[in-house]
Tab-separated table of C-alpha atoms and ligand atoms in Angstrom:
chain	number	residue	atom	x	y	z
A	987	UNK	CA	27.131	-112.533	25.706
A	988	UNK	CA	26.458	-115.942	25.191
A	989	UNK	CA	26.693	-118.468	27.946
A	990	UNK	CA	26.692	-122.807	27.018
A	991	UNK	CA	27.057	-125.059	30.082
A	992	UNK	CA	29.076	-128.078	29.429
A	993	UNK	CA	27.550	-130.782	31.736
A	994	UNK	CA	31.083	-132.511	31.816
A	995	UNK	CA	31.893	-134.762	34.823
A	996	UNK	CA	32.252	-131.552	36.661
A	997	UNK	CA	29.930	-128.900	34.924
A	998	UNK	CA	31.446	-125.524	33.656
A	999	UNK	CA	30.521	-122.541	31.393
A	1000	UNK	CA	31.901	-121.101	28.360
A	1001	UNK	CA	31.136	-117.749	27.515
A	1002	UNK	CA	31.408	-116.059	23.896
A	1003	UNK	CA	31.232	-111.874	24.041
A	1004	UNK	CA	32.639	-109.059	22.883
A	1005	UNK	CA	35.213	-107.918	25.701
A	1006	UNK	CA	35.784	-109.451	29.106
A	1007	UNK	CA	32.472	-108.828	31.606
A	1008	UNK	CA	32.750	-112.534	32.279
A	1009	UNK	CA	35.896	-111.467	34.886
A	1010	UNK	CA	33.162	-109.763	37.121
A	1011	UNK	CA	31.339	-112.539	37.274
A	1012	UNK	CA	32.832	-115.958	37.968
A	1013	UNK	CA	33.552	-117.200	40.980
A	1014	UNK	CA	37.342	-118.327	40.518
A	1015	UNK	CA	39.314	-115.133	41.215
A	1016	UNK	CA	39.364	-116.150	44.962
A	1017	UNK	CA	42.412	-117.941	44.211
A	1018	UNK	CA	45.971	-117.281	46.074
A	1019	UNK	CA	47.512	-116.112	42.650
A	1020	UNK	CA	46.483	-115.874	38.788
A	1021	UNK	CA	48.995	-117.464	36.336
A	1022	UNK	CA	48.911	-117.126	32.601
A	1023	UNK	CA	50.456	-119.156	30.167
A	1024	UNK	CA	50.299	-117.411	26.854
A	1025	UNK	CA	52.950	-117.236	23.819
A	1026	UNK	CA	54.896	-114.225	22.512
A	1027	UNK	CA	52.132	-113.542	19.327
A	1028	UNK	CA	49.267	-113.435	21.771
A	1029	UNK	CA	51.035	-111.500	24.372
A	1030	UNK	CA	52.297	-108.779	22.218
A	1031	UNK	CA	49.154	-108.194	20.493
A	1032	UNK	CA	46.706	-108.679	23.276
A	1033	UNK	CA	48.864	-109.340	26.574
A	1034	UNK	CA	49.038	-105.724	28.087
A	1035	UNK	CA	45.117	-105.576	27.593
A	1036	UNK	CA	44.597	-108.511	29.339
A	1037	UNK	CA	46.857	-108.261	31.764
A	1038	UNK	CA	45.030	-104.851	32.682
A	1039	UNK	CA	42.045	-106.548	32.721
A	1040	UNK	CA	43.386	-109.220	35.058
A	1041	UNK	CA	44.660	-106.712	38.019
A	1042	UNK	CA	41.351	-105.463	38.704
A	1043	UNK	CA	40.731	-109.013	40.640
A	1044	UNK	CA	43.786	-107.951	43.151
A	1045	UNK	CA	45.769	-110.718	42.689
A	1046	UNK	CA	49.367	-111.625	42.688
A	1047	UNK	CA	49.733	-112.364	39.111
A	1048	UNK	CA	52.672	-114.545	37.341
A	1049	UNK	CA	53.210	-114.494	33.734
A	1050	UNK	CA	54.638	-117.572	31.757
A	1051	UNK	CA	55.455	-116.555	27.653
A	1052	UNK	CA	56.398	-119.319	25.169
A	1053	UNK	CA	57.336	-119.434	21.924
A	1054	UNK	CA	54.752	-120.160	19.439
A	1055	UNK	CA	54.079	-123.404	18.017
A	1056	UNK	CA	53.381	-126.815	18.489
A	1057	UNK	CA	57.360	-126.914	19.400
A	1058	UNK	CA	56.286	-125.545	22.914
A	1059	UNK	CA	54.216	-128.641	23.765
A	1060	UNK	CA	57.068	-130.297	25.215
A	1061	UNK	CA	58.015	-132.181	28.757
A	1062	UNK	CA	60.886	-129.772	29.013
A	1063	UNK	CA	58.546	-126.679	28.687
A	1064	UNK	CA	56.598	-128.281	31.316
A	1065	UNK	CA	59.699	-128.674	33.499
A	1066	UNK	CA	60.730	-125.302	32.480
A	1067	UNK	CA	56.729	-123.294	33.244
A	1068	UNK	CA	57.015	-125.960	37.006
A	1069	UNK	CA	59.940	-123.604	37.853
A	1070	UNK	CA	57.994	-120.637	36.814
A	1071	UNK	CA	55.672	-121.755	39.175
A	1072	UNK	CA	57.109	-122.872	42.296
A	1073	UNK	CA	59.657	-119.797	42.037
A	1074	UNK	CA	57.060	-117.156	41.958
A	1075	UNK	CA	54.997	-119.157	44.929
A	1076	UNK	CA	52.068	-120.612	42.492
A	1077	UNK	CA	50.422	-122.967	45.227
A	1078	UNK	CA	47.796	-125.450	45.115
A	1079	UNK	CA	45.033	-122.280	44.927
A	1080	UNK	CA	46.439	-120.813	42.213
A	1081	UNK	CA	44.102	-120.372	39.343
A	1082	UNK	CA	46.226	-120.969	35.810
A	1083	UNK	CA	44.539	-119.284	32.780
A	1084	UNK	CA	45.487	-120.445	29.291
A	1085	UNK	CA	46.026	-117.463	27.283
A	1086	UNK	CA	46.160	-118.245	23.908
A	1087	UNK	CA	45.138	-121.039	20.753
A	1088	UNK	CA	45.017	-124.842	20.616
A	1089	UNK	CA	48.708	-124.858	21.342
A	1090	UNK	CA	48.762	-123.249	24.605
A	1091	UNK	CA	45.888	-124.392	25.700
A	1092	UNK	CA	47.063	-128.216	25.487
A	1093	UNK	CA	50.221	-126.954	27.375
A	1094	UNK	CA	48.888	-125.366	29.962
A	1095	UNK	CA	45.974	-127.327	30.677
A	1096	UNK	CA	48.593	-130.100	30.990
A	1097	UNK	CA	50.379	-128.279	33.506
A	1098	UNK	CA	47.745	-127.979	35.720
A	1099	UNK	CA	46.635	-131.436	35.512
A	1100	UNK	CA	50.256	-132.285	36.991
A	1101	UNK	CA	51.206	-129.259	39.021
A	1102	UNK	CA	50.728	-130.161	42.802
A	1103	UNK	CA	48.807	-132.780	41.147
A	1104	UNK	CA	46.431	-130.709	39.832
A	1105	UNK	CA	45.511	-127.039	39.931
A	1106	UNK	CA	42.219	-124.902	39.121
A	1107	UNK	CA	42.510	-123.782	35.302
A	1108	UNK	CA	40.220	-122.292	32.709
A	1109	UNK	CA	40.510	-121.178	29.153
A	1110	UNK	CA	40.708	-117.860	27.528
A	1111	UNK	CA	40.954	-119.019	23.502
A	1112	UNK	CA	42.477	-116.435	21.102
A	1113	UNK	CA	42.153	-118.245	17.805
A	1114	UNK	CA	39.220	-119.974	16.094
A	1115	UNK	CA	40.520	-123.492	16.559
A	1116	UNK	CA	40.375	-123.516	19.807
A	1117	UNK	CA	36.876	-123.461	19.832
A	1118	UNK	CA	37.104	-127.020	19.392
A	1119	UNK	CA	40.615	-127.668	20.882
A	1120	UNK	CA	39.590	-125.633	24.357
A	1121	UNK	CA	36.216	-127.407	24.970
A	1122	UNK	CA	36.273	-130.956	26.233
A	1123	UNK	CA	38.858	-131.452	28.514
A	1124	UNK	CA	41.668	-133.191	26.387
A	1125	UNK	CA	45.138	-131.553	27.333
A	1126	UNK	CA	48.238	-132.893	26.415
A	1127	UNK	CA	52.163	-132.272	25.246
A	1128	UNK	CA	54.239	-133.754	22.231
A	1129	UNK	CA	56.493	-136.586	22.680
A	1130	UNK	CA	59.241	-136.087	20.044
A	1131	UNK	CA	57.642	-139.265	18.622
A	1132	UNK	CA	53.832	-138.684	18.418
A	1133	UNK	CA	52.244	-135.521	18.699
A	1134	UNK	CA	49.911	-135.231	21.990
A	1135	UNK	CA	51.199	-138.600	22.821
A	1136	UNK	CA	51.722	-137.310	26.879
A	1137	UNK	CA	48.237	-136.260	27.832
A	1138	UNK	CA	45.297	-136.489	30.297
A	1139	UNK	CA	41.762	-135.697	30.321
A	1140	UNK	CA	41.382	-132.903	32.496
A	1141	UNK	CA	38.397	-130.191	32.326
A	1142	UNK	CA	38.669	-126.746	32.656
A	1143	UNK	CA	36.675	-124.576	35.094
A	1144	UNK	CA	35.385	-122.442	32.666
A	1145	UNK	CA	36.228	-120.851	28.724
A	1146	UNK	CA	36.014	-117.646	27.911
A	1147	UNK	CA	36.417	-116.229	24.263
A	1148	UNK	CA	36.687	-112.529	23.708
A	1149	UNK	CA	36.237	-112.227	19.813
A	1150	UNK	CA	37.550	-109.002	19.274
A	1151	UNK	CA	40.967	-110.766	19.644
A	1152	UNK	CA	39.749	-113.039	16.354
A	1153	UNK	CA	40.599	-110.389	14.538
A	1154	UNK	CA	44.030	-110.420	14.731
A	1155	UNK	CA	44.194	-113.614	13.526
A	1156	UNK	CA	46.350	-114.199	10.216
A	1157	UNK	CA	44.255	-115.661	7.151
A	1158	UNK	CA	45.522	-119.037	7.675
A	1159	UNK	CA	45.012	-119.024	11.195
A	1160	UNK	CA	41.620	-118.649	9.868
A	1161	UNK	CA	41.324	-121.073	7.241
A	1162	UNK	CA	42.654	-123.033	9.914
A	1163	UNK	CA	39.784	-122.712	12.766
A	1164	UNK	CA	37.896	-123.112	9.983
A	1165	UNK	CA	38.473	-126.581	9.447
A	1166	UNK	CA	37.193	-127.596	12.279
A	1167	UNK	CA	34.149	-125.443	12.406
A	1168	UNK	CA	33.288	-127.212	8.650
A	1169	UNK	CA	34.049	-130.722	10.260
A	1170	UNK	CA	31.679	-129.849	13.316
A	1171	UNK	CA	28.925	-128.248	10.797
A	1172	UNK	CA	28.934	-131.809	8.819
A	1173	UNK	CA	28.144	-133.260	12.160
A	1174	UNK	CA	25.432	-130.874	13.009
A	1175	UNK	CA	22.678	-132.693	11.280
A	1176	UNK	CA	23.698	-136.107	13.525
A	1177	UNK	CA	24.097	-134.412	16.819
A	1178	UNK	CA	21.946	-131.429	16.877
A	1179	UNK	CA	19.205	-133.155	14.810
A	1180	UNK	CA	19.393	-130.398	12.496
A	1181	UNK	CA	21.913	-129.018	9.805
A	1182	UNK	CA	23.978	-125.922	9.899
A	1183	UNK	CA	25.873	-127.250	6.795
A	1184	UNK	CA	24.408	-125.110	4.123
A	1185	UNK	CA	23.755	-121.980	6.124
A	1186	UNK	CA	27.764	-122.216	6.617
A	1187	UNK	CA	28.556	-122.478	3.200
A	1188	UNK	CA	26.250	-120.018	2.206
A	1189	UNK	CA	27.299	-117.801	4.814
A	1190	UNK	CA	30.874	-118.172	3.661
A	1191	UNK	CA	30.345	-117.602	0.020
A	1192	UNK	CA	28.733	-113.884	1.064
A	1193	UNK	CA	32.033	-112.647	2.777
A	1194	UNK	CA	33.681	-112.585	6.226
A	1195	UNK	CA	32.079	-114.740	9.170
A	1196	UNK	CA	30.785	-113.010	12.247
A	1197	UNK	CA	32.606	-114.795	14.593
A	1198	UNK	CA	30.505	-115.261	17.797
A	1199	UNK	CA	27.083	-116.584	15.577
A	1200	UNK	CA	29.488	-119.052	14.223
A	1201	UNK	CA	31.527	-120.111	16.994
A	1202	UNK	CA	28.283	-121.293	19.268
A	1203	UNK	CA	26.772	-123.370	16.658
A	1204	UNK	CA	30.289	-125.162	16.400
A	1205	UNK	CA	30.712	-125.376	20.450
A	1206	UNK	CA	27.072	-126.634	20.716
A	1207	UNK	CA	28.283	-129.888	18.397
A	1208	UNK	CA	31.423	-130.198	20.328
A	1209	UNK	CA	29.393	-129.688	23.611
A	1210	UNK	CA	26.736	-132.718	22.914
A	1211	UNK	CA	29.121	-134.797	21.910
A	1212	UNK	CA	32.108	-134.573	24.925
A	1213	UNK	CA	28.858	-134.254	27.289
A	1214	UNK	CA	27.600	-137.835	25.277
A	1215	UNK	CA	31.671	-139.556	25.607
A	1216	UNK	CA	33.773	-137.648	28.154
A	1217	UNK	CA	36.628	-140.035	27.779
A	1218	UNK	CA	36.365	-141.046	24.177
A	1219	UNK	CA	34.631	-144.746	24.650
A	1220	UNK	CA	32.052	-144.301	21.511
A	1221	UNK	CA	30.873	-140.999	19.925
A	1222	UNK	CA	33.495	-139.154	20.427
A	1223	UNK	CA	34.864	-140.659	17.821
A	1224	UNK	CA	33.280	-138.809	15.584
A	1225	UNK	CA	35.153	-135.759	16.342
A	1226	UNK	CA	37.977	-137.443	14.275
A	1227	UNK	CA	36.053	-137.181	10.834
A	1228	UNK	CA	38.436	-135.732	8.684
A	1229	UNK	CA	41.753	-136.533	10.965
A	1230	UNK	CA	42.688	-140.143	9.395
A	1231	UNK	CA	44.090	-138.970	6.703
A	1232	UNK	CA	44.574	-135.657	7.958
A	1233	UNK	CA	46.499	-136.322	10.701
A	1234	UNK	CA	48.562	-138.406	7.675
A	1235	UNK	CA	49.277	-135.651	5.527
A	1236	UNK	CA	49.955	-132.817	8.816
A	1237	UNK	CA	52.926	-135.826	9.861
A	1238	UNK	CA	54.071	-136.459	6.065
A	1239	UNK	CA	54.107	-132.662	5.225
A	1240	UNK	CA	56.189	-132.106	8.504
A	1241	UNK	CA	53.378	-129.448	9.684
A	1242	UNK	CA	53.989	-127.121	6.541
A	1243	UNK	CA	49.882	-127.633	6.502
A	1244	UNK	CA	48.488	-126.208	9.948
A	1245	UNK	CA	46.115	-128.229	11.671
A	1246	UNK	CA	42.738	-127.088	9.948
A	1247	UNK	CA	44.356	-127.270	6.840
A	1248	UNK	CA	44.768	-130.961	7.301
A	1249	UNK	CA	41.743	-131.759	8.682
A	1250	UNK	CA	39.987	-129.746	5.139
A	1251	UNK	CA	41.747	-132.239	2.918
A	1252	UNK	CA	40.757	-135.089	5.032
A	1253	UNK	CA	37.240	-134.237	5.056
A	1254	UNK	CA	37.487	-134.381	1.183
A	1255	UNK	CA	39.271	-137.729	1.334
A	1256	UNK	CA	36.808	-139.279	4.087
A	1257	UNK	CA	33.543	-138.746	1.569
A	1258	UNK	CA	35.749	-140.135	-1.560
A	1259	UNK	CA	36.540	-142.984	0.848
A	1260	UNK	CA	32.586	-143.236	1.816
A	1261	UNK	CA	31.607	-142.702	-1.875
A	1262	UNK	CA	29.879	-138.972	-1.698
A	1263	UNK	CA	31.462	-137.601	-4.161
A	1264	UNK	CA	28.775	-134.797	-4.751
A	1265	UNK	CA	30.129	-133.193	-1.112
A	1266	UNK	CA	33.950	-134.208	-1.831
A	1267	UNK	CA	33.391	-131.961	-4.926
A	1268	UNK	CA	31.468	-129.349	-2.891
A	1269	UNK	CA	34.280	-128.888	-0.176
A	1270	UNK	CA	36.917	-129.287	-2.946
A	1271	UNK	CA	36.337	-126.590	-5.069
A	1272	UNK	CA	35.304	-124.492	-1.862
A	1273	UNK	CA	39.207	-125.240	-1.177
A	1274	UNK	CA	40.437	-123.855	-4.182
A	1275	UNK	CA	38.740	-121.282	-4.075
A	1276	UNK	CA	40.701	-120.360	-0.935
A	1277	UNK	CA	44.768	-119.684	-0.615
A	1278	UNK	CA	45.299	-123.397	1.308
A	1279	UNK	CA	48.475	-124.977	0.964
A	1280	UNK	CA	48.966	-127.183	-1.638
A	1281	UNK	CA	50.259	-130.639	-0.985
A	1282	UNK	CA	53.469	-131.778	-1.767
A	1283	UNK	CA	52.112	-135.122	-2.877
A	1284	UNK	CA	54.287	-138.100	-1.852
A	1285	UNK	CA	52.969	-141.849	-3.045
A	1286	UNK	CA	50.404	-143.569	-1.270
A	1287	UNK	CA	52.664	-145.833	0.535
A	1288	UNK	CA	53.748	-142.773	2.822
A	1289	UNK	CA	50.166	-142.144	3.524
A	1290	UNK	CA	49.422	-145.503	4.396
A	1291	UNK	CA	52.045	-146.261	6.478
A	1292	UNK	CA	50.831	-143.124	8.666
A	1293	UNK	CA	47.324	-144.324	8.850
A	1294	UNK	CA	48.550	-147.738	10.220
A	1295	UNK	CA	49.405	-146.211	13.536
A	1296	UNK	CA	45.640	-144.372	13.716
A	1297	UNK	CA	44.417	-144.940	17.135
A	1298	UNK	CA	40.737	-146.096	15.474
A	1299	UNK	CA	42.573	-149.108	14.085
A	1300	UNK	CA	41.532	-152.492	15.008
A	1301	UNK	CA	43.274	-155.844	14.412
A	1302	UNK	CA	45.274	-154.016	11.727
A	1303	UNK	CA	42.625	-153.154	9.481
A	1304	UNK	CA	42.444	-148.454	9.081
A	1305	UNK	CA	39.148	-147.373	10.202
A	1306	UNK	CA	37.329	-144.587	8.590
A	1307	UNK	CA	34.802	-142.308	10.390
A	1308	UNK	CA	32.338	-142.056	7.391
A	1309	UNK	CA	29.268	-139.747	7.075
A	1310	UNK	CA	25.941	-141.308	5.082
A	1311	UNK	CA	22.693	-142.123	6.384
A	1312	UNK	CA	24.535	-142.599	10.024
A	1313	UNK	CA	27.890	-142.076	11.348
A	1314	UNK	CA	30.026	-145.241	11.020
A	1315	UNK	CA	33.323	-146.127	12.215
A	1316	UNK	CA	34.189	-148.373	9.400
A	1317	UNK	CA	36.904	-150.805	8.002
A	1318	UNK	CA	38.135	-149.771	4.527
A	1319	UNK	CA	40.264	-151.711	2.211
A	1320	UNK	CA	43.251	-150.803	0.727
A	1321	UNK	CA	41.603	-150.667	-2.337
A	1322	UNK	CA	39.094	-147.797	-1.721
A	1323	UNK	CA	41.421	-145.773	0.243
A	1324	UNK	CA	44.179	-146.499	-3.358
A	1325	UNK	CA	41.168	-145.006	-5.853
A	1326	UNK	CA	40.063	-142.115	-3.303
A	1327	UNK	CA	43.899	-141.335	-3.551
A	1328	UNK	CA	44.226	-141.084	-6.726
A	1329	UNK	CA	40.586	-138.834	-7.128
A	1330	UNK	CA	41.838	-136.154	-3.997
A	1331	UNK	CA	44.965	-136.058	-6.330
A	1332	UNK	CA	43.416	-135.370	-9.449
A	1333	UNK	CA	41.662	-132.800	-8.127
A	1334	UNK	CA	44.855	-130.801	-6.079
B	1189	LIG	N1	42.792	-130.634	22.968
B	1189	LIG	C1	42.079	-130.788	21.871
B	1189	LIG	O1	40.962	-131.322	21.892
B	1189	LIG	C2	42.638	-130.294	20.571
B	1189	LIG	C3	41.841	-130.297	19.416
B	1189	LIG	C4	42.364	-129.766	18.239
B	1189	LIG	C5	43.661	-129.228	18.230
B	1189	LIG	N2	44.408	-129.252	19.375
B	1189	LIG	C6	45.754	-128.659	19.405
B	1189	LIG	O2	45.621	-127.278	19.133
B	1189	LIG	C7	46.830	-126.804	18.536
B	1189	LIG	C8	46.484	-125.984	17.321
B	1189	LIG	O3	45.690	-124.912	17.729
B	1189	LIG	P1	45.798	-123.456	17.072
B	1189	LIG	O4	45.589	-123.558	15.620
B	1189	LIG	O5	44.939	-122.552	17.855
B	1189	LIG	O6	47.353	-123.213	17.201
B	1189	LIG	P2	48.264	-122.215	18.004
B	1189	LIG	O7	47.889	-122.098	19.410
B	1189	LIG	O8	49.646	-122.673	17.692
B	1189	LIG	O9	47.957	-120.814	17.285
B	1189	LIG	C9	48.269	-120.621	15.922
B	1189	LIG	C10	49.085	-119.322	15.734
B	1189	LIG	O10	48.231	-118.211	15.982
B	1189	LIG	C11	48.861	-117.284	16.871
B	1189	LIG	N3	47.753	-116.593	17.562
B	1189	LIG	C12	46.976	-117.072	18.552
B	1189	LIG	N4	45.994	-116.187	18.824
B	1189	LIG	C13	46.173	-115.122	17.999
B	1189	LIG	C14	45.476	-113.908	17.789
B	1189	LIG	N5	44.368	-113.613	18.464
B	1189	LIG	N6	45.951	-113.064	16.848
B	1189	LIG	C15	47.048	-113.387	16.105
B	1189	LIG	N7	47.745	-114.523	16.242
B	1189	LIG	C16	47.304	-115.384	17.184
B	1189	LIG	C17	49.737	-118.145	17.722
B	1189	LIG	O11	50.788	-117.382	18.279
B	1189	LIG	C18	50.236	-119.169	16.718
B	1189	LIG	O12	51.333	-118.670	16.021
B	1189	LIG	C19	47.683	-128.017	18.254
B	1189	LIG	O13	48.644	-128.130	19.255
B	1189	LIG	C20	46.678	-129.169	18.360
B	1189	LIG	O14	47.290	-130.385	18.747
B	1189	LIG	C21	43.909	-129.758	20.534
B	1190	LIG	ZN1	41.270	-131.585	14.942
């Protein structure tokens, strides 16, 4: 097992192992009741297990399902998992556990942040994602106009992945976790002070990842920098490399692309836009080489008209999170972002 403490505003551990020996030993099953939040994939493939798992600690134990996807991050689900609650006698020392990926993590850490103004809650990640999405305290729900537009920032107690549920995962579940693992291995060498680009790609081109290896060099990054920029002032910026245009194409494509998907393309677009083309070429054909799904290309108005609403915009200029010598949060003409268009194109 492998243990990272997050010195967040109020400190906590995640924990990365093969099974579930971290139950034994935290310190949060002396709550009144446990209540998971998980969706209908995650509980029928891994629910009974857990739930087995979970009734060892001799608690009363209330369990929320959703349906799957981002279509569950709603206000009305929130109303809807409230009634769950106060129905079954969830009180203010009720310990919620997020059972699931990015999605129900965001939904459920939500809840807590607003149930009896705020309950105990930790994270139990099932996909690869949500290495990133479960680790810095960001929780939020969908407002049928932005995504994650209803939020707080709101820290967990703890995280604790059990891999062996990875492998469940569909291949673009994977390809999607993946995405952000790539973005937070470009970031490596400016955060950690050394690379783990090239041992990543190298490590990829020999066959399947082995998860856990993987997943703590990619928490470490997100780690230093939510430790750095709890509430997103300055660094934590950089954690959007790859999501200007990303976030463009997920909203243009209607979320046919999943999340990591997005973000891949992005990345590819963000060093076109900063003028390495030797890496945009790198993670390009590394792309292709893969089953991601193509782009339905639309003209560069669409695009741009997406990118005008990025929250890194100031005074109406788009904003670019570019990787060179530094990290910069940069201004970008129309111009460049038109000819690294046209490139990404050419090349999907
Ligand atoms: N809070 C943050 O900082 C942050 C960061 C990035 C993304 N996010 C959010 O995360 C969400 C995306 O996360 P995600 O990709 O994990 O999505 P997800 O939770 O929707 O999971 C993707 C799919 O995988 C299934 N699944 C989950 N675990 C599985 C397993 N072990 N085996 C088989 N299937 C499994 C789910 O049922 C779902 O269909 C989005 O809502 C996004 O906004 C949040
Ligand atoms: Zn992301």
């Amino acid at each position: 097992m492998v243990t990272i403490r997050v010195n967040a505003s109020i400190p906590y551990d995640i924990t990365i192992d093969h099974g579930e020996d971290w139950l034994d030993r935290v310190p949060y099953f002396k709550c009144s009741s446990i209540w998971v939040i998980t969706d209908e994939t995650v509980d029928r493939l891994h629910g009974t297990a857990f739930r087995q798992r979970l009734e060892t600690r001799q608690r009363p134990i209330v369990w929320s399902v959703v349906r799957p996807g981002d279509g569950s991050k709603s206000l009305t689900m929130i109303e809807r998992l409230v009634t769950d609650g106060l129905t079954s006698h969830c009180d203010r020392d009720t310990l919620v556990i997020a059972f699931g990926g990015g999605m129900v993590g965001d939904l459920a850490g939500f809840l807590a942040s607003v149930y009896m103004r705020g309950v105990r809650y930790i994270q139990v990640p099932t996909t690869i994602l949500a290495h990133d999405s479960a680790v810095g305290g960001k929780v939020a729900v969908n407002h049928p106009l932005a995504k994650n537009a209803i939020g707080a920032f709101y820290q967990p107690a703890g995280v604790h992945y059990n891999v062996d549920r990875l492998e469940t995962l569909t291949d673009r579940d994977v390809l999607s976790g993946l995405g952000e693992l790539i973005k937070h291995a470009y970031l490596s060498r400016y955060v950690l002070g050394h690379s783990f680009e090239d041992d990543l790609f190298t490590a990829l081109a020999q066959g399947p990842l082995e998860w856990e290896a993987w997943l703590v060099r990619g928490i470490e990054v997100k780690r230093r920098i939510v430790e750095a920029d709890e509430r997103e002032q300055g660094v934590r910026a950089w954690l959007n490399f790859g999501h200007t245009f990303g976030h463009a194409l997920e909203s243009v494509e209607a979320y046919r692309l999943t999340h990591g998907e997005a973000v891949l393309y992005g990345m590819v677009y963000a060093f076109l836009v900063g003028g390495d083309v030797t890496r945009a070429k790198a993670l390009a054909g590394f792309l292709k080489q893969l089953a991601i799904t193509p782009i339905v290309w639309q003209p560069f108005e669409t695009y741009l008209e997406v990118m005008g609403h990025d929250k890194k915009n100031r005074s109406g200029r788009i904003r670019f999170v570019l990787l060179g010598e530094d990290v910069t949060v940069a201004s970008v003409t129309t111009e460049r972002l038109v000819k690294a268009y046209e490139q990404l194109k050419g090349w999907f």
